[in-house]
Coordinates of C-alpha atoms in Angstrom, one line a residue:
Chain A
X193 CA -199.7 219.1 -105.5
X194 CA -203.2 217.5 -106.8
X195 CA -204.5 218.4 -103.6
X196 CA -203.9 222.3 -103.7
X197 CA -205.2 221.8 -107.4
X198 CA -201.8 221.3 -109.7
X199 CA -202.7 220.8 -113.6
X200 CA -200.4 220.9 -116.0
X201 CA -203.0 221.8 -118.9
X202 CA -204.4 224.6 -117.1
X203 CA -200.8 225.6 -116.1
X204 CA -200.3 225.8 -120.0
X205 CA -203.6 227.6 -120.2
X206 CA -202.6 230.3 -118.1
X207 CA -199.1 230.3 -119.9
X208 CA -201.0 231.2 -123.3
X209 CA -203.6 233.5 -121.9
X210 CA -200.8 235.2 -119.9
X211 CA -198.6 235.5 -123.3
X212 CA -201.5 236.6 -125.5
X213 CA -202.7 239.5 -123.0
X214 CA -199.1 240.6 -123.0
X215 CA -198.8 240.6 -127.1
X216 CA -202.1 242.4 -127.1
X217 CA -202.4 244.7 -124.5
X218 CA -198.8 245.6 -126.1
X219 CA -200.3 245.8 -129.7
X220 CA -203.4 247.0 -128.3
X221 CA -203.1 249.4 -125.5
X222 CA -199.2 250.4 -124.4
X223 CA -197.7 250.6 -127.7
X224 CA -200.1 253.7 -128.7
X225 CA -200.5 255.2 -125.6
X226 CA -196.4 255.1 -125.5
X227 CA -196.3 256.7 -129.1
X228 CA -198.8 259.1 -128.3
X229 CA -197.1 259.9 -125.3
X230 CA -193.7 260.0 -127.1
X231 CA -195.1 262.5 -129.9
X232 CA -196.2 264.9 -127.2
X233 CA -193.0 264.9 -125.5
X234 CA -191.4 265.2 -128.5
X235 CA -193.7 268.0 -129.4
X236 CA -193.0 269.9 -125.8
X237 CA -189.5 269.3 -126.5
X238 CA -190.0 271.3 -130.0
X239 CA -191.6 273.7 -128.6
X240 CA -189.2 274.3 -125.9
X241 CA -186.0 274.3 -128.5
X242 CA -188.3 276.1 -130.7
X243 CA -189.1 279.3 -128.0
X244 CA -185.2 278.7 -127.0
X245 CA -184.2 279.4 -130.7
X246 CA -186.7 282.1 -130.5
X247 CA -185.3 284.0 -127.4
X248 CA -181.7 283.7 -128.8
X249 CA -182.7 285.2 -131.9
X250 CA -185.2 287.9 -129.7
X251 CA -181.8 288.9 -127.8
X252 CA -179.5 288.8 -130.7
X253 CA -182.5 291.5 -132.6
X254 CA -182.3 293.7 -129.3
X255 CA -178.8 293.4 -129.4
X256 CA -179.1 294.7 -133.5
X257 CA -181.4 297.6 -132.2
X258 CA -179.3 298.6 -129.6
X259 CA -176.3 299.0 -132.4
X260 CA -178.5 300.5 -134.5
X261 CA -180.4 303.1 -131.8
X262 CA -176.3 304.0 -130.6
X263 CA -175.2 304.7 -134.1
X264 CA -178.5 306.8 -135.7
X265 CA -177.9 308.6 -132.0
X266 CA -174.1 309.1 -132.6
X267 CA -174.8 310.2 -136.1
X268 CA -177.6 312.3 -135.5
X269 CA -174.9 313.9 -132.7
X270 CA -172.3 314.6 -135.9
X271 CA -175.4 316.1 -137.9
X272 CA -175.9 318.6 -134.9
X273 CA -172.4 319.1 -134.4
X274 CA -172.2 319.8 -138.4
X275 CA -175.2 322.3 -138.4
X276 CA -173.6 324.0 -135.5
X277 CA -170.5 324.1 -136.8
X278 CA -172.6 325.8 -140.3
X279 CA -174.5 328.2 -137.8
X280 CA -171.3 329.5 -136.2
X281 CA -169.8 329.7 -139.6
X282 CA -172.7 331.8 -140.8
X283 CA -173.1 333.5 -138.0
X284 CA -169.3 334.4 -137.9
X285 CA -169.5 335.6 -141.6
X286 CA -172.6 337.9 -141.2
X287 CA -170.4 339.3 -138.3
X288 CA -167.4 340.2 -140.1
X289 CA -169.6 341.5 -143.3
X290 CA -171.4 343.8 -140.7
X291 CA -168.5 344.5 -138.9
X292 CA -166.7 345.6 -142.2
X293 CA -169.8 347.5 -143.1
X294 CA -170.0 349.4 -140.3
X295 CA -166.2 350.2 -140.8
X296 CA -167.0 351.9 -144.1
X297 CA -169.9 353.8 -142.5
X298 CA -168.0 355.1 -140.0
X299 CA -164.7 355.7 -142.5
X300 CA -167.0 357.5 -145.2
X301 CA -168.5 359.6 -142.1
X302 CA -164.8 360.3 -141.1
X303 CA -164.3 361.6 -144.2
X304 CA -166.8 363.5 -145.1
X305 CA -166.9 365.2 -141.3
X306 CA -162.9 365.9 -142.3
X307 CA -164.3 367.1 -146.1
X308 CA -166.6 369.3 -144.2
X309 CA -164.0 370.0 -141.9
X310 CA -161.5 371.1 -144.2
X311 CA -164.2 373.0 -146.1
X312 CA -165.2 374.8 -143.3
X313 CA -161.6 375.3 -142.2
X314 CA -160.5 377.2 -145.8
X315 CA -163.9 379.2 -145.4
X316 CA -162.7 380.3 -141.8
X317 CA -159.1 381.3 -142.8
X318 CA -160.1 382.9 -146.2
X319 CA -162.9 385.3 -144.2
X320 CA -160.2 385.3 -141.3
X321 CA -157.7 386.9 -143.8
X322 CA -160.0 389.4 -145.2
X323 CA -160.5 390.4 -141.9
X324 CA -157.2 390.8 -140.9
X325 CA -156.9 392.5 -144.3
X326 CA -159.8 394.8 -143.8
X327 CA -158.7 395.1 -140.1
X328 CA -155.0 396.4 -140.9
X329 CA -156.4 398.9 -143.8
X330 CA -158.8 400.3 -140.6
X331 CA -155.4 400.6 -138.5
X332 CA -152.7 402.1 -140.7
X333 CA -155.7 404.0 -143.2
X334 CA -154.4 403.0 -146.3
X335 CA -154.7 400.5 -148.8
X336 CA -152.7 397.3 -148.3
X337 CA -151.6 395.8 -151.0
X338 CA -153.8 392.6 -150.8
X339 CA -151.7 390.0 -152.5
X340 CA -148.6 391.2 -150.6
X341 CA -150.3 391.1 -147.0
X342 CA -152.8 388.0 -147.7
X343 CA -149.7 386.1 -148.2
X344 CA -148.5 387.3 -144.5
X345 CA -151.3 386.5 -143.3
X346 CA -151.3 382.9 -144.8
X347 CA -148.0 382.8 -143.5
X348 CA -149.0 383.9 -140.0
X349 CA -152.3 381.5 -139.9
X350 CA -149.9 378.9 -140.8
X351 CA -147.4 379.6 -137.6
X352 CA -151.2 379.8 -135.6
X353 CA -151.9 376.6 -136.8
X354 CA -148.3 375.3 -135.7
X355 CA -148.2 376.8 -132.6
X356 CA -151.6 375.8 -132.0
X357 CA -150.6 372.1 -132.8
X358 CA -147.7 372.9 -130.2
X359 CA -149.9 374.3 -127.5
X360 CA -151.9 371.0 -127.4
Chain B
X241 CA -234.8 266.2 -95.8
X242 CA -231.4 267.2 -94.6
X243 CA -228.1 265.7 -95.5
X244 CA -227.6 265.4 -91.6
X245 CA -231.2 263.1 -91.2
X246 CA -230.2 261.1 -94.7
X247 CA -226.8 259.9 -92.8
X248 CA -228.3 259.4 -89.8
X249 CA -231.3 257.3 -91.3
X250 CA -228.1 255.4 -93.5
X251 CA -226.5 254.7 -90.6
X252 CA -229.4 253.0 -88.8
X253 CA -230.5 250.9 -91.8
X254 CA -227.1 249.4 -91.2
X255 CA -226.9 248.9 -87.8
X256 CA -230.6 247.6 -88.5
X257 CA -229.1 245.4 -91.3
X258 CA -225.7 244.5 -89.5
X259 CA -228.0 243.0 -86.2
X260 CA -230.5 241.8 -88.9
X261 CA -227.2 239.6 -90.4
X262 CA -226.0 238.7 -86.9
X263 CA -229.3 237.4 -86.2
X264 CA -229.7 235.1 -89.1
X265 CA -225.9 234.3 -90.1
X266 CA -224.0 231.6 -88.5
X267 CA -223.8 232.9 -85.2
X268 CA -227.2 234.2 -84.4
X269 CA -228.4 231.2 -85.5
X270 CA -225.7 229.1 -82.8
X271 CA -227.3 231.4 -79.9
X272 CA -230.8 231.6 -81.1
X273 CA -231.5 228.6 -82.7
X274 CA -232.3 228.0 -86.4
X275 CA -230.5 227.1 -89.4
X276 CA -227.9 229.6 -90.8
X277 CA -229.0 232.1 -93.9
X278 CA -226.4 230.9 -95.9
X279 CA -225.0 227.3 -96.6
X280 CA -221.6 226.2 -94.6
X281 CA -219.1 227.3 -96.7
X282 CA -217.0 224.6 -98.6
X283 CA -213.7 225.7 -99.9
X284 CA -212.1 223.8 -102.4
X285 CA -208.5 224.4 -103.1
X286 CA -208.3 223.2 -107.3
X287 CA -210.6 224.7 -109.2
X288 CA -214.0 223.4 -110.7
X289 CA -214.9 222.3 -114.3
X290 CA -217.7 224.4 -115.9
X291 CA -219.0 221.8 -117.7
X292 CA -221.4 219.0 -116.6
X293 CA -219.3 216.1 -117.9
X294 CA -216.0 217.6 -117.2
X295 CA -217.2 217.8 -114.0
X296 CA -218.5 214.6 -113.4
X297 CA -215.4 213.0 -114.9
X298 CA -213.6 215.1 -112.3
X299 CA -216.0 213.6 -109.4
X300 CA -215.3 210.1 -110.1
X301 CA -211.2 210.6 -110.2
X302 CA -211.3 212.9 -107.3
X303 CA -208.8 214.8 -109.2
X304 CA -208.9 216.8 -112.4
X305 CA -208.2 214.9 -115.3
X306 CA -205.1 215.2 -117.1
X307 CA -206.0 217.2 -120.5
X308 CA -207.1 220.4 -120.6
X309 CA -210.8 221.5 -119.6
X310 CA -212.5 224.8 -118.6
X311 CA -212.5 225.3 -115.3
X312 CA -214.3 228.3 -113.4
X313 CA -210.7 229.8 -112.8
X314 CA -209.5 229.4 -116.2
X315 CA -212.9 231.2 -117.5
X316 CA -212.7 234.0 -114.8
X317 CA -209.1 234.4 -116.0
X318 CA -210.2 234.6 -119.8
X319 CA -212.8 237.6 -118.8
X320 CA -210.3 239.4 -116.9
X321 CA -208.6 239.4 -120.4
X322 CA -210.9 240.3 -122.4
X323 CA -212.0 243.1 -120.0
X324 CA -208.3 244.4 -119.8
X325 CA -207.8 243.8 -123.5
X326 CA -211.6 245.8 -124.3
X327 CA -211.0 248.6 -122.1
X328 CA -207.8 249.2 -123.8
X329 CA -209.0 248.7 -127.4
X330 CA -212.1 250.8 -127.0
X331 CA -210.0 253.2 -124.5
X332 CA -207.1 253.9 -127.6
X333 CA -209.5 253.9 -130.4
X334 CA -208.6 256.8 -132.8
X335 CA -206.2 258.2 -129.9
X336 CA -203.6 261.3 -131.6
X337 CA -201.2 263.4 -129.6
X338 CA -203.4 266.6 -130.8
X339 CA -206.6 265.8 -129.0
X340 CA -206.5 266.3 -125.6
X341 CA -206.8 262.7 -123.3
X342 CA -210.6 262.6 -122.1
X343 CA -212.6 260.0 -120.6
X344 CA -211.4 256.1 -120.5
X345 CA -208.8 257.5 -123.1
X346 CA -207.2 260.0 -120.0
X347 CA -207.7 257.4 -117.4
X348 CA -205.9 254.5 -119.5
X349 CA -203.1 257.4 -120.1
X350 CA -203.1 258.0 -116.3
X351 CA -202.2 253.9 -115.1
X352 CA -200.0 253.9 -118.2
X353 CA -198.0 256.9 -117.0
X354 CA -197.9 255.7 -113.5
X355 CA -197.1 252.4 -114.1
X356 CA -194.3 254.2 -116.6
X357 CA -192.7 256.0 -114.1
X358 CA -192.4 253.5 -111.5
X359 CA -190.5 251.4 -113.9
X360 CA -188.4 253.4 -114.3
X361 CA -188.3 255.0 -111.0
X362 CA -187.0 251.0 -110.4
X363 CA -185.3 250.1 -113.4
X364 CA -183.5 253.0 -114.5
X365 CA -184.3 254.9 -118.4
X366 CA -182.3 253.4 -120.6
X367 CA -184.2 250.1 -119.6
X368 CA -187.7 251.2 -119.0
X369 CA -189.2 250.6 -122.7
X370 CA -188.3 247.1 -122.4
X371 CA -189.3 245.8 -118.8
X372 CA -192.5 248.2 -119.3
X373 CA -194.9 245.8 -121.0
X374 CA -194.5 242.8 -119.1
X375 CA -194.9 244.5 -115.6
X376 CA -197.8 246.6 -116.8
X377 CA -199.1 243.4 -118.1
X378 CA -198.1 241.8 -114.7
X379 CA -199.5 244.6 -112.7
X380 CA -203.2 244.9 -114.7
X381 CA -203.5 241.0 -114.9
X382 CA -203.2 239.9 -111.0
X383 CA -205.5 243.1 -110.0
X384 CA -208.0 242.8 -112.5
X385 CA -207.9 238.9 -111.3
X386 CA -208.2 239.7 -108.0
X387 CA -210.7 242.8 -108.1
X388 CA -212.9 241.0 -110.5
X389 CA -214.1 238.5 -107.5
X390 CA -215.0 241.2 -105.7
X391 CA -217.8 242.2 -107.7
X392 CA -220.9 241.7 -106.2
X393 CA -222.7 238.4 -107.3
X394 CA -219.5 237.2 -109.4
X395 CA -219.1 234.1 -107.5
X396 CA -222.7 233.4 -106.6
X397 CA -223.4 231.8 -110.3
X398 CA -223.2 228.3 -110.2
X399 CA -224.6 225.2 -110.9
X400 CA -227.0 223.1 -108.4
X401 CA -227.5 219.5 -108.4
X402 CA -230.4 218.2 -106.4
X403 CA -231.0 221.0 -104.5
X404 CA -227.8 221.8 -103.4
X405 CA -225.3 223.9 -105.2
X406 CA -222.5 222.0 -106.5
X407 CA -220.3 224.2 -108.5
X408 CA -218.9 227.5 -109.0
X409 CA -219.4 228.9 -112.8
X410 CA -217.0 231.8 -111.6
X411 CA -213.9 231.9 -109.4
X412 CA -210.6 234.7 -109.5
X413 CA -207.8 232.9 -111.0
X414 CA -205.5 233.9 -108.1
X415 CA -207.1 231.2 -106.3
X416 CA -206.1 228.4 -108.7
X417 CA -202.5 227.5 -108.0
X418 CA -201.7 227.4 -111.8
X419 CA -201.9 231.0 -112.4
X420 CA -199.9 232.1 -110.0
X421 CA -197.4 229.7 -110.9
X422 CA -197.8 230.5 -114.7
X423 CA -196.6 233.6 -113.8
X424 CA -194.1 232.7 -111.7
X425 CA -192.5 230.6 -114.9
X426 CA -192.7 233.6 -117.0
X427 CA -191.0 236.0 -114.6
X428 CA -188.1 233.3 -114.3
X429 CA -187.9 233.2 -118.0
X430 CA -187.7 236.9 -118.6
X431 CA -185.5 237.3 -115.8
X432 CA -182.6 234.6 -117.1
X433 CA -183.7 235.8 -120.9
X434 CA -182.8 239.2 -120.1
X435 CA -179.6 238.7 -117.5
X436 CA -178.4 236.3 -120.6
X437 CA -179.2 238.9 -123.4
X438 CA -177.6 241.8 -121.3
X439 CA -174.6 240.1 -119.5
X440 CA -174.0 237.2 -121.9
X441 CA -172.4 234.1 -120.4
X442 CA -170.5 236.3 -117.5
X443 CA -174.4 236.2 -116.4
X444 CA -173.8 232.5 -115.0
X445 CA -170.9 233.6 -113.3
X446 CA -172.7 234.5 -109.8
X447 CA -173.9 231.2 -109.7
X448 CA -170.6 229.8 -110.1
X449 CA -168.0 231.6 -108.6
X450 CA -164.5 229.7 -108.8
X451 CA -162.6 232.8 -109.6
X452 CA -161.2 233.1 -105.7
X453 CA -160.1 229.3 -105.5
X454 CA -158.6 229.3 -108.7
X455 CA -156.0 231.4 -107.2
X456 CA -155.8 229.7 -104.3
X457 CA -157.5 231.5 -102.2
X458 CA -159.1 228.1 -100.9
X459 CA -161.0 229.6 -97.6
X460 CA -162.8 232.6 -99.6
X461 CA -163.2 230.3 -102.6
X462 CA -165.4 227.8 -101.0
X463 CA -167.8 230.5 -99.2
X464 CA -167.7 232.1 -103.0
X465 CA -168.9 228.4 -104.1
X466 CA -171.4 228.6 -101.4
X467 CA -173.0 232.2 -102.1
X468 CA -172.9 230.8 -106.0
X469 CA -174.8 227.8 -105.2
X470 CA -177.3 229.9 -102.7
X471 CA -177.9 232.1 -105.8
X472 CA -178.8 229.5 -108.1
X473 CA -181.0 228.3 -105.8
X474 CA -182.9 231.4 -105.0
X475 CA -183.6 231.5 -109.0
X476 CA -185.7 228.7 -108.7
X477 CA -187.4 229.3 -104.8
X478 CA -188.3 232.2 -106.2
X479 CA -190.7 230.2 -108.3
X480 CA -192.1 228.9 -105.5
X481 CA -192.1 232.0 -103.4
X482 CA -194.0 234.1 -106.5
X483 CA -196.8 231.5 -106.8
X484 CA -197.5 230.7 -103.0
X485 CA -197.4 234.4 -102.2
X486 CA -200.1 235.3 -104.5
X487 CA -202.1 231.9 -104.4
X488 CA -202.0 232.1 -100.1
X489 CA -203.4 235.7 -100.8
X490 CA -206.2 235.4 -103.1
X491 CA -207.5 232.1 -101.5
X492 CA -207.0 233.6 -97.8
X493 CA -209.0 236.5 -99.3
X494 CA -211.7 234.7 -100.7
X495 CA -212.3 232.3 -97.9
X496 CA -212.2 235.5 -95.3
X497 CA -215.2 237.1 -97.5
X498 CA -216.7 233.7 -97.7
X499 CA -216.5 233.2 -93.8
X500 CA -217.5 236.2 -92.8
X501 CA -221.0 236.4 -95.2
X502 CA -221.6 232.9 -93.4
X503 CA -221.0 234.5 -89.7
X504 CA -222.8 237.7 -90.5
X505 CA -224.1 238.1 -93.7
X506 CA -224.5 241.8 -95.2
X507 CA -223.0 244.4 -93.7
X508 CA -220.4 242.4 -92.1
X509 CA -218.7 241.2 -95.1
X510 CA -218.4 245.4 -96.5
X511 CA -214.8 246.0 -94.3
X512 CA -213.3 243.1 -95.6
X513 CA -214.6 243.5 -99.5
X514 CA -212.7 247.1 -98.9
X515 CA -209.6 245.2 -97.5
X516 CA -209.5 242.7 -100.5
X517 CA -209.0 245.7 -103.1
X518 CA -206.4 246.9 -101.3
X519 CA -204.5 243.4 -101.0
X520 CA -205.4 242.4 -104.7
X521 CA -203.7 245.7 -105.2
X522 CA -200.4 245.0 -103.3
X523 CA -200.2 241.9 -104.5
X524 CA -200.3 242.7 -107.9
X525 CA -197.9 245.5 -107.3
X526 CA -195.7 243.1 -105.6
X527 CA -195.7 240.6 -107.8
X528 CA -195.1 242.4 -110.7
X529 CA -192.8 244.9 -108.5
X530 CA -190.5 242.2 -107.9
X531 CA -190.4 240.9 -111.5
X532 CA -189.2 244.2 -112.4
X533 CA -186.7 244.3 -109.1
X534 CA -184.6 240.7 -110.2
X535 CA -185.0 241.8 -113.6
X536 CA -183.1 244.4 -113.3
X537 CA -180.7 243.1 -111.0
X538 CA -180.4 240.1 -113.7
X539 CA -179.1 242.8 -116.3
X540 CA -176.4 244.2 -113.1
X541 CA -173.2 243.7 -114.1
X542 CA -171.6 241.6 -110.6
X543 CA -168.1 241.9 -109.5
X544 CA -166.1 238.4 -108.4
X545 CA -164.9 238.7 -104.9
X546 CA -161.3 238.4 -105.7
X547 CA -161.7 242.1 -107.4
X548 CA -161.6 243.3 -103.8
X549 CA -164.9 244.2 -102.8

């Protein structure tokens, strides 16, 4: 073993330098290189819990704004539905007030066309019986006792006006 | 000039210096005549003391002597450490997670990482943080070892001695048989510390397997007996395996580069220099590799043949 160059104080040598590099290079090199490497994984790893807690929470808020969008949507629907509901109601009402408005026009116009009527009617028959009257005295040349035949006449207008009813 | 001529005119300076080495080196100088450029070669298997009466001591015993000494390996080996332990030091001064990695800082990151993930590409998670530091250490020590003979000049300082050079100041520690071997030790201690720390005394019990003829299973017991003994034994070749590997290697290595600058010197040599990185490389990935391979197969829980497998 002399021969390929065996010694046991440089085999000890080597032991020592070989344990020291591996203390320091530890102390020296891997150990903060590891920790540096560990606090950036760590980091990534927040960031990606982080932006994980953040979508959740992004879906959840869409989720809320959905809820909220469907029920201002459905309430705005019952505020329209309300107001049409008022519209109809008003509109309804305005129709019935004209409708009864236009009911007393036309009943006052019927009445005072009938008024007129009736007016016109009386004037008729009262001239009407004078004429008769006046008509008769031409006939039979004397005086007619004007009470006596105007109440003949009345009579006879009356059985006109029956039999006129009738004819129709 | 174009980039076309500047290759071609790099390409004839070495063909020019290749026929130029050829000529003068070793075998020129067999078919033309002459002395050779460079000295014949003398390899010498232990390494050299660096100092003069070290050395001289060393002469008249025509061994080393037996208490400890600097020797050009055991120097080489202490600048390969305080190269590895500098570049880390200066490379992780200041270092935080906010700044981004630049520089000697990003390249340390980068081997670290690498070196990271095939531990545990190897060894599993759970176990990566503590096999991690002795590979890496593993790993960086044999290549920086073995790459730092490779720089130009490294083992050309020396001492001469009437004319004639008589010792190497400089020499990679893979070519002294006691680093190697070092490591070997401290591979087989970490692999039985951990195997012990993980499987407690059931660790010993693939080396001695008496569970099967116990029972009376006398046939199955005795080949059990036989694996058991084959395993303890493999432990310790192992040693031996680990250190000749490496030592074979990084002395086959160096006396290659030294051969072939004696045959041709200059150009020649340039293939081979390239070579050398890459086997310093797979060496010290195989060494350390297979550390981390009986390591973890150390901490493996075994199963006794009589469970029925």
């Amino acid at each position: 073993m002399a021969e390929l160059g065996f010694h046991w104080p440089s085999l000890v040598v080597y032991l020592v330098n070989f344990t020291a590099l591996l203390i320091i290079l530890y102390m020296v090199g891997f150990k903060p290189i590891l920790r540096v490497l560990d606090e950036r994984s760590r980091r990534i790893q927040e960031s990606r819990d982080q932006a994980q807690v953040l979508q959740e929470e992004s879906v959840m808020r869409q989720g809320e704004m959905d809820q909220q969008i469907k029920d201002a949507r459905k309430e705005g629907q019952a505020v329209i539905e309300q107001a049409r509901q008022a519209a109809q109601r008003v509109r309804d009402g305005e129709r019935e007030k004209a409708r009864q408005e236009a009911d007393s026009f036309i009943s006052k116009a019927q009445a005072e066309i009938q008024r007129e009527r009736d007016i016109a009617v009386d004037e008729l028959r009262r001239e009407f019986g004078d004429l008769a009257i006046s008509a008769a005295e031409r006939v039979v040349r004397r005086s007619l006792d004007k009470d006596l035949h105007k109440d003949l006449i009345e009579q006879t207008l009356t059985e006109s006006d029956l039999l006129e009813k009738d004819g129709k | 000039m174009s980039a076309k001529n500047v290759f071609r005119a790099l390409g004839l300076s070495l063909i020019a210096l290749f026929v130029f080495g050829f000529v003068i080196g070793a075998i020129g100088s067999a078919l033309f005549g002459g002395s050779p450029f460079l000295p014949t070669p003398e390899v010498h298997l232990p390494p050299q003391p660096v100092f003069e009466s070290d050395a001289h001591e060393a002469h008249e015993l025509h061994k080393l002597p037996s208490r400890f000494m600097l020797t050009n390996t055991i120097l080489s080996s202490l600048i390969a450490s305080v190269i590895l332990v500098g570049l880390f030091f200066f490379g992780t001064r200041n270092i935080n997670a906010d700044a981004r990695p630049k520089g000697l800082h990003n390249f340390l990151e980068f081997i670290v990482v690498s070196m990271y993930s095939f531990v545990e590409g190897v060894a599993g998670r759970g176990n990566t943080r503590r096999f991690f530091p002795l590979f890496a250490t593993m790993f960086l020590f044999v290549l920086m070892n073995a790459w730092i003979g490779l720089i130009p000049l490294y083992q050309s300082l020396g001492f001469m001695n009437d004319g004639h050079f008589e010792r190497h100041l400089l020499r990679p520690a893979g070519t002294d048989l006691n680093m190697p071997l070092a490591l070997a030790i401290i591979s087989f201690i970490f692999v039985e510390f951990w195997g012990i720390k993980t499987l407690g005394l059931s660790y010993f019990g693939k080396f001695f397997r008496f569970g099967a003829l116990l029972k009376g299973r006398i046939f199955e017991g005795l080949i059990d007996i036989f694996v058991g003994v084959l395993e303890l034994l493999s432990e310790f070749i192992r040693l031996i395996s680990f250190t000749f590997r490496l030592f074979g290697n990084m002395t086959a290595g160096e006396i290659l580069l030294l051969m072939t600058a004696f045959l041709v010197p200059f150009v020649f040599s340039l293939p081979f220099y390239g070579l050398e990185l890459l086997v310093g490389f797979i060496q010290a990935l195989i060494f350390a590799g297979l550390t981390l391979v009986f390591v973890t197969i150390a901490i493996t829980p075994h199963h006794d043949g009589e469970e029925g497998h």
